[in-house]
Coordinates of C-alpha atoms and ligand atoms in Angstrom, one line a residue:
X1 CA 26.2 100.3 -3.2
X2 CA 27.1 98.3 -0.2
X3 CA 27.6 95.3 -2.4
X4 CA 30.4 97.0 -4.3
X5 CA 32.1 98.2 -1.0
X6 CA 32.3 94.6 0.3
X7 CA 33.3 93.2 -3.1
X8 CA 34.8 96.1 -5.0
X9 CA 36.2 94.3 -8.1
X10 CA 35.5 91.2 -10.2
X11 CA 38.7 89.8 -8.7
X12 CA 37.4 90.2 -5.1
X13 CA 34.2 88.2 -6.1
X14 CA 36.4 85.4 -7.5
X15 CA 38.4 85.4 -4.2
X16 CA 35.2 85.1 -2.2
X17 CA 34.0 82.2 -4.4
X18 CA 37.3 80.4 -4.1
X19 CA 37.1 80.7 -0.3
X20 CA 33.6 79.0 -0.5
X21 CA 34.5 76.1 -2.8
X22 CA 36.2 72.8 -2.0
X23 CA 39.3 72.1 -3.9
X24 CA 37.4 69.6 -6.1
X25 CA 34.7 72.1 -7.0
X26 CA 37.4 74.7 -7.7
X27 CA 39.0 72.3 -10.2
X28 CA 35.6 71.9 -11.8
X29 CA 35.0 75.6 -12.3
X30 CA 38.6 76.8 -12.9
X31 CA 40.1 73.9 -14.7
X32 CA 40.6 73.4 -18.5
X33 CA 41.2 70.3 -20.5
X34 CA 44.4 68.4 -21.0
X35 CA 47.5 70.6 -20.4
X36 CA 45.3 73.7 -20.1
X37 CA 47.1 75.6 -22.8
X38 CA 43.8 76.9 -24.3
X39 CA 43.0 78.4 -21.0
X40 CA 46.1 80.5 -21.1
X41 CA 45.7 81.2 -24.9
X42 CA 42.2 82.6 -24.4
X43 CA 43.6 85.2 -21.9
X44 CA 46.8 85.8 -24.0
X45 CA 44.7 86.8 -27.0
X46 CA 43.6 90.1 -25.4
X47 CA 47.3 91.1 -25.1
X48 CA 47.7 90.9 -28.8
X49 CA 45.7 94.2 -29.1
X50 CA 46.2 97.7 -27.7
X51 CA 43.6 100.5 -27.5
X52 CA 43.9 103.5 -29.8
X53 CA 41.5 106.0 -28.1
X54 CA 40.0 109.1 -29.5
X55 CA 40.5 112.4 -27.6
X56 CA 38.1 115.4 -27.1
X57 CA 35.1 113.8 -28.8
X58 CA 32.7 116.1 -27.0
X59 CA 30.4 113.1 -26.3
X60 CA 28.4 112.6 -23.1
X61 CA 28.1 109.6 -20.8
X62 CA 28.3 106.3 -22.6
X63 CA 25.2 104.3 -23.3
X64 CA 25.8 100.6 -23.1
X65 CA 22.5 99.2 -24.5
X66 CA 22.3 96.9 -27.5
X67 CA 19.8 94.8 -29.5
X68 CA 20.4 91.1 -29.8
X69 CA 18.1 88.5 -31.4
X70 CA 15.1 90.7 -30.9
X71 CA 16.0 91.5 -27.3
X72 CA 17.0 94.8 -25.8
X73 CA 20.0 94.3 -23.4
X74 CA 21.3 96.9 -21.0
X75 CA 24.9 96.1 -22.0
X76 CA 26.6 93.9 -24.6
X77 CA 27.2 91.0 -22.2
X78 CA 25.5 87.7 -21.6
X79 CA 25.9 84.8 -19.3
X80 CA 27.3 81.7 -21.0
X81 CA 25.7 78.4 -20.0
X82 CA 27.1 76.4 -17.2
X83 CA 25.8 73.1 -15.8
X84 CA 25.8 71.4 -12.4
X85 CA 24.9 74.7 -10.7
X86 CA 23.7 73.5 -7.5
X87 CA 27.1 72.0 -6.7
X88 CA 28.2 75.6 -6.4
X89 CA 25.4 77.0 -4.3
X90 CA 22.2 75.4 -3.0
X91 CA 20.1 78.2 -4.7
X92 CA 21.5 77.1 -8.0
X93 CA 21.0 78.8 -11.3
X94 CA 17.8 80.6 -10.2
X95 CA 20.1 83.0 -8.4
X96 CA 22.1 83.6 -11.5
X97 CA 18.9 84.1 -13.6
X98 CA 17.7 86.7 -11.1
X99 CA 21.0 88.6 -11.4
X100 CA 20.7 88.4 -15.2
X101 CA 17.1 89.8 -15.1
X102 CA 18.1 92.6 -12.8
X103 CA 21.1 93.5 -14.9
X104 CA 18.8 93.6 -18.0
X105 CA 20.9 91.2 -20.1
X106 CA 20.4 87.6 -21.3
X107 CA 21.8 84.3 -20.2
X108 CA 21.7 80.8 -21.5
X109 CA 20.4 77.9 -19.4
X110 CA 22.6 74.7 -19.8
X111 CA 21.0 71.4 -20.7
X112 CA 22.9 70.2 -17.6
X113 CA 21.3 72.6 -15.2
X114 CA 20.3 71.3 -11.8
X115 CA 16.7 72.6 -12.1
X116 CA 14.7 72.2 -15.3
X117 CA 14.5 75.1 -17.8
X118 CA 10.8 75.3 -17.2
X119 CA 11.4 75.8 -13.4
X120 CA 14.1 78.4 -14.2
X121 CA 12.1 80.5 -16.8
X122 CA 10.2 82.7 -14.3
X123 CA 13.5 83.7 -12.6
X124 CA 14.5 85.7 -15.7
X125 CA 12.7 89.0 -15.2
X126 CA 11.4 89.9 -18.7
X127 CA 11.9 86.3 -20.0
X128 CA 15.1 87.1 -21.8
X129 CA 16.8 83.7 -21.4
X130 CA 18.1 81.3 -24.0
X131 CA 18.7 77.5 -23.7
X132 CA 21.7 75.4 -24.7
X133 CA 21.3 71.9 -26.0
X134 CA 23.9 69.6 -27.6
X135 CA 23.2 68.1 -31.0
X136 CA 23.1 64.5 -29.9
X137 CA 20.6 61.7 -30.0
X138 CA 17.4 61.8 -32.2
X139 CA 15.9 64.9 -33.8
X140 CA 13.0 64.6 -31.4
X141 CA 15.3 65.1 -28.5
X142 CA 16.5 68.5 -29.7
X143 CA 13.0 69.5 -30.9
X144 CA 11.6 68.6 -27.5
X145 CA 14.1 71.0 -25.9
X146 CA 13.0 73.7 -28.4
X147 CA 9.3 73.1 -27.6
X148 CA 9.7 73.3 -23.9
X149 CA 12.0 76.4 -24.2
X150 CA 9.5 78.2 -26.5
X151 CA 6.5 77.3 -24.3
X152 CA 8.4 78.6 -21.2
X153 CA 9.1 81.9 -22.8
X154 CA 12.8 81.5 -23.7
X155 CA 13.9 83.7 -26.7
X156 CA 16.5 81.6 -28.5
X157 CA 18.4 78.3 -28.5
X158 CA 22.1 77.7 -28.4
X159 CA 23.2 74.5 -30.1
X160 CA 26.5 72.9 -29.2
X161 CA 28.4 70.2 -31.0
X162 CA 29.4 67.6 -28.4
X163 CA 30.8 64.6 -30.3
X164 CA 33.1 63.4 -27.6
X165 CA 34.0 63.8 -23.9
X166 CA 36.5 66.5 -23.1
X167 CA 39.7 65.3 -21.6
X168 CA 39.7 67.0 -18.2
X169 CA 42.6 65.9 -16.2
X170 CA 41.7 67.6 -12.9
X171 CA 38.3 65.9 -13.0
X172 CA 39.9 62.6 -13.8
X173 CA 42.2 62.9 -10.9
X174 CA 39.7 64.1 -8.3
X175 CA 37.0 61.6 -9.4
X176 CA 34.1 64.1 -8.9
X177 CA 30.9 62.9 -10.5
X178 CA 28.7 65.9 -10.7
X179 CA 26.3 64.6 -13.2
X180 CA 24.7 62.0 -11.0
X181 CA 23.7 64.6 -8.4
X182 CA 23.4 68.0 -10.0
X183 CA 23.1 67.8 -13.8
X184 CA 19.8 66.1 -14.6
X185 CA 17.1 68.8 -14.1
X186 CA 16.1 68.6 -17.7
X187 CA 15.9 64.8 -17.9
X188 CA 13.1 62.5 -16.8
X189 CA 9.4 62.9 -16.5
X190 CA 8.2 66.1 -18.3
X191 CA 11.7 66.6 -19.8
X192 CA 14.1 64.9 -22.1
X193 CA 14.5 61.2 -22.2
X194 CA 17.0 59.2 -20.1
X195 CA 18.1 57.6 -23.4
X196 CA 19.2 61.1 -24.6
X197 CA 21.1 61.7 -21.4
X198 CA 22.9 58.5 -21.9
X199 CA 23.8 59.6 -25.3
X200 CA 25.1 62.9 -24.1
X201 CA 27.4 61.1 -21.6
X202 CA 28.5 58.1 -23.7
X203 CA 28.5 59.1 -27.4
X204 CA 27.5 55.9 -29.1
X205 CA 25.6 57.2 -32.1
X206 CA 27.1 58.9 -35.2
X207 CA 27.7 62.6 -34.8
X208 CA 25.5 65.1 -36.5
X209 CA 26.3 66.9 -39.7
X210 CA 25.4 70.2 -41.3
X211 CA 22.6 68.8 -43.5
X212 CA 20.9 67.3 -40.5
X213 CA 21.2 70.5 -38.5
X214 CA 19.6 72.5 -41.5
X215 CA 16.7 70.1 -41.8
X216 CA 16.0 70.2 -38.1
X217 CA 16.3 74.0 -37.9
X218 CA 13.7 74.3 -40.6
X219 CA 11.2 72.8 -38.2
X220 CA 11.9 75.2 -35.4
X221 CA 10.2 78.4 -34.3
X222 CA 12.9 79.9 -32.0
X223 CA 16.0 81.6 -33.5
X224 CA 19.2 79.7 -32.8
X225 CA 22.9 80.3 -32.6
X226 CA 25.7 77.7 -33.0
X227 CA 28.2 77.7 -30.2
X228 CA 31.9 76.7 -30.7
X229 CA 32.5 78.5 -34.1
X230 CA 36.2 79.6 -34.5
X231 CA 36.5 79.8 -38.2
X232 CA 35.0 81.8 -41.1
X233 CA 34.2 78.6 -42.9
X234 CA 32.1 77.2 -40.1
X235 CA 30.5 80.6 -39.5
X236 CA 29.4 80.6 -43.2
X237 CA 28.1 77.0 -42.9
X238 CA 26.1 77.9 -39.8
X239 CA 24.5 81.0 -41.5
X240 CA 23.7 78.9 -44.6
X241 CA 22.1 76.3 -42.3
X242 CA 19.8 79.0 -40.9
X243 CA 21.6 80.3 -37.7
X244 CA 20.3 83.6 -36.5
X245 CA 23.7 84.3 -35.0
X246 CA 27.3 82.9 -34.6
X247 CA 28.6 82.0 -31.1
X248 CA 32.4 81.9 -31.2
X249 CA 33.7 80.0 -28.3
X250 CA 36.6 77.7 -27.1
X251 CA 34.4 76.7 -24.1
X252 CA 36.8 78.6 -21.9
X253 CA 39.5 76.1 -22.7
X254 CA 37.4 73.2 -21.3
X255 CA 37.1 71.1 -24.5
X256 CA 39.8 70.8 -27.1
X257 CA 43.0 72.0 -25.6
X258 CA 45.5 73.8 -27.8
X259 CA 42.9 75.3 -30.1
X260 CA 42.9 78.8 -31.4
X261 CA 41.4 81.5 -29.1
X262 CA 38.2 82.7 -30.7
X263 CA 39.2 86.4 -30.3
X264 CA 42.0 85.8 -32.8
X265 CA 39.4 84.9 -35.5
X266 CA 36.8 87.4 -34.6
X267 CA 37.7 89.9 -37.4
X268 CA 37.7 87.2 -40.0
X269 CA 34.4 85.8 -38.9
X270 CA 32.9 89.3 -38.9
X271 CA 34.2 89.9 -42.5
X272 CA 32.6 86.6 -43.5
X273 CA 29.1 87.0 -42.2
X274 CA 28.8 90.8 -42.8
X275 CA 27.6 93.5 -40.5
X276 CA 24.1 92.2 -39.8
X277 CA 24.6 88.8 -38.3
X278 CA 25.1 89.0 -34.5
X279 CA 28.3 87.5 -33.3
X280 CA 28.4 86.3 -29.7
X281 CA 31.8 85.3 -28.3
X282 CA 33.2 83.9 -25.0
X283 CA 36.3 82.4 -23.6
X284 CA 38.6 84.3 -21.3
X285 CA 36.7 87.5 -20.7
X286 CA 37.4 88.9 -17.3
X287 CA 37.4 92.7 -17.7
X288 CA 35.6 95.6 -19.3
X289 CA 38.7 96.1 -21.4
X290 CA 38.4 92.6 -22.8
X291 CA 34.8 93.3 -23.7
X292 CA 35.7 96.5 -25.5
X293 CA 38.5 94.8 -27.5
X294 CA 36.0 92.2 -28.7
X295 CA 33.4 94.9 -29.6
X296 CA 36.1 96.7 -31.6
X297 CA 37.0 93.6 -33.5
X298 CA 33.4 92.9 -34.5
X299 CA 31.5 91.1 -31.7
X300 CA 27.9 92.0 -30.9
X301 CA 27.9 90.6 -27.3
X302 CA 30.4 89.0 -25.0
X303 CA 29.7 85.9 -22.8
X304 CA 31.1 85.2 -19.4
X305 CA 31.1 81.6 -18.1
X306 CA 33.5 81.3 -15.1
X307 CA 32.7 84.7 -13.9
X308 CA 29.0 83.7 -13.5
X309 CA 29.9 80.4 -12.0
X310 CA 32.2 82.1 -9.5
X311 CA 29.5 84.7 -9.0
X312 CA 27.1 82.0 -7.9
X313 CA 29.7 80.4 -5.6
X314 CA 30.3 83.8 -4.0
X315 CA 26.5 84.2 -3.2
X316 CA 25.6 84.4 0.5
X317 CA 22.9 82.4 2.2
X318 CA 20.6 85.4 2.6
X319 CA 21.4 86.8 -0.9
X320 CA 22.3 84.0 -3.3
X321 CA 22.4 86.4 -6.3
X322 CA 25.0 88.7 -4.6
X323 CA 28.1 87.5 -6.4
X324 CA 26.6 87.2 -9.9
X325 CA 24.9 90.6 -9.5
X326 CA 28.1 92.2 -8.4
X327 CA 30.1 90.8 -11.2
X328 CA 27.6 92.1 -13.8
X329 CA 27.6 95.5 -12.1
X330 CA 31.4 95.7 -12.2
X331 CA 31.5 94.7 -15.8
X332 CA 29.0 97.3 -16.6
X333 CA 30.8 100.0 -14.7
X334 CA 34.2 99.2 -16.1
X335 CA 32.9 99.0 -19.7
X336 CA 31.3 102.4 -19.1
X337 CA 34.6 103.8 -18.0
X338 CA 36.6 102.2 -20.9
X339 CA 34.0 103.5 -23.5
X340 CA 34.5 107.0 -22.0
X341 CA 38.3 106.7 -22.3
X342 CA 38.0 105.5 -25.9
X343 CA 35.7 108.5 -26.8
X344 CA 32.6 106.3 -27.5
X345 CA 29.1 107.3 -26.5
X346 CA 27.4 104.2 -27.8
X347 CA 28.5 100.5 -28.4
X348 CA 28.2 101.0 -32.1
X349 CA 30.8 103.7 -32.0
X350 CA 33.4 101.3 -30.8
X351 CA 34.9 100.2 -34.0
X352 CA 38.0 98.6 -35.6
X353 CA 40.2 101.8 -35.4
X354 CA 40.0 101.7 -31.6
X355 CA 42.4 98.7 -31.4
X356 CA 45.8 98.2 -33.0
X357 CA 48.1 95.2 -32.9
X358 CA 50.2 95.3 -29.7
X359 CA 53.9 95.8 -30.3
X360 CA 56.0 92.6 -29.7
Ligands
FMN1 C1 31.6 75.4 -14.5 C2 31.3 75.5 -16.0 C3 30.4 74.6 -16.6 C4 30.1 74.7 -18.0 N1 29.1 74.0 -18.5 C5 28.7 74.3 -19.8 C6 27.6 73.6 -20.3 O1 26.9 72.8 -19.6 N2 27.3 73.8 -21.7 C7 28.0 74.6 -22.4 O2 27.7 74.9 -23.6 N3 29.1 75.3 -21.9 C8 29.5 75.1 -20.6 N4 30.5 75.8 -20.1 C9 31.3 76.7 -21.0 C10 30.8 78.1 -20.9 O3 29.5 78.2 -21.5 C11 31.7 79.1 -21.6 O4 31.8 78.7 -23.0 C12 33.0 79.3 -21.0 O5 33.0 79.2 -19.7 C13 33.6 80.7 -21.5 O6 34.9 80.9 -21.0 P1 35.1 81.6 -19.6 O7 34.9 80.7 -18.5 O8 36.6 82.0 -19.7 O9 34.3 82.8 -19.6 C14 30.8 75.6 -18.8 C15 31.8 76.5 -18.2 C16 32.0 76.4 -16.8 C17 33.1 77.3 -16.2

């Protein structure tokens, strides 16, 4: 494919994106919170595991497809939500959604997307999208997102717990106010209320609790996952509250700095929820090898946040989906290669014995 000749690796797409972004926007995409130690810890977690491949398995070409929340995905990868997308490319998230549709996977539209979730829905070929919304403001606010998402054909909701503003030092220093210009597609006439947007930004009301989430969830029709889980105890609470899946995440090191990398808790969370509850995970995934390690430790599907944001920023004028599409193609092809090396024909065959603790 011409695309892969010009941008032969994920790294080369990131380099293209970096060349297109201003220093302030690069800080927005690349930066973490506070001292950015979580950013490093998320990446370092992959180094704690080494592969233990099987030889001469006699298997044929790997098949990467999986089932997730009633959807059939062509590989165990999804696009994590990111907001303020039109700051990165004028085509915005629509370009990412098209790449997601073409790759046959799923992706999650952020509540802070530049266009509304209703406008973006048709861009996902096959209507395989999800929608992220923070548990803030009144119940009606969250239910309103669910109603609009269900009516537009989205398949699931992704709840986040946003009790406070993240301490992002690069953003404080560069003074970039993206929300004003790029993050309000889901608010205003036909969408969520300005009052809820205020709450999302200013955190004046008491935070939500598990009981309230459970009561609200009982009124919903779409399945939902809870994003931000890093412990077996919260995974259990989420399942008890009605979650259809667990979404382990440290928000790519963008929220609480110094927190444990989700990968380090993956095995424990899998043991807690059992084999049937899907586990989504993100934070730090850059390579097919990273994805395979998470699958071996119990993940169902792996999310990429910055890779999709960089992919959008690498899009050209004529082909805005180019970067996102190329990233997904490379992740697919690398994972296929890694599965072959491990001796696995299907994603289900990647299991715990394929990774061992790395030697100190
Ligand atoms: C530019 C950018 C914006 C983001 N905006 C949101 C958001 O609006 N809602 C959300 O739940 N997560 C948001 N995230 C976090 C991602 O969904 C994801 O958890 C994180 O990027 C995963 O780590 P990774 O970047 O190392 O893949 C954002 C991430 C980035 C890079």
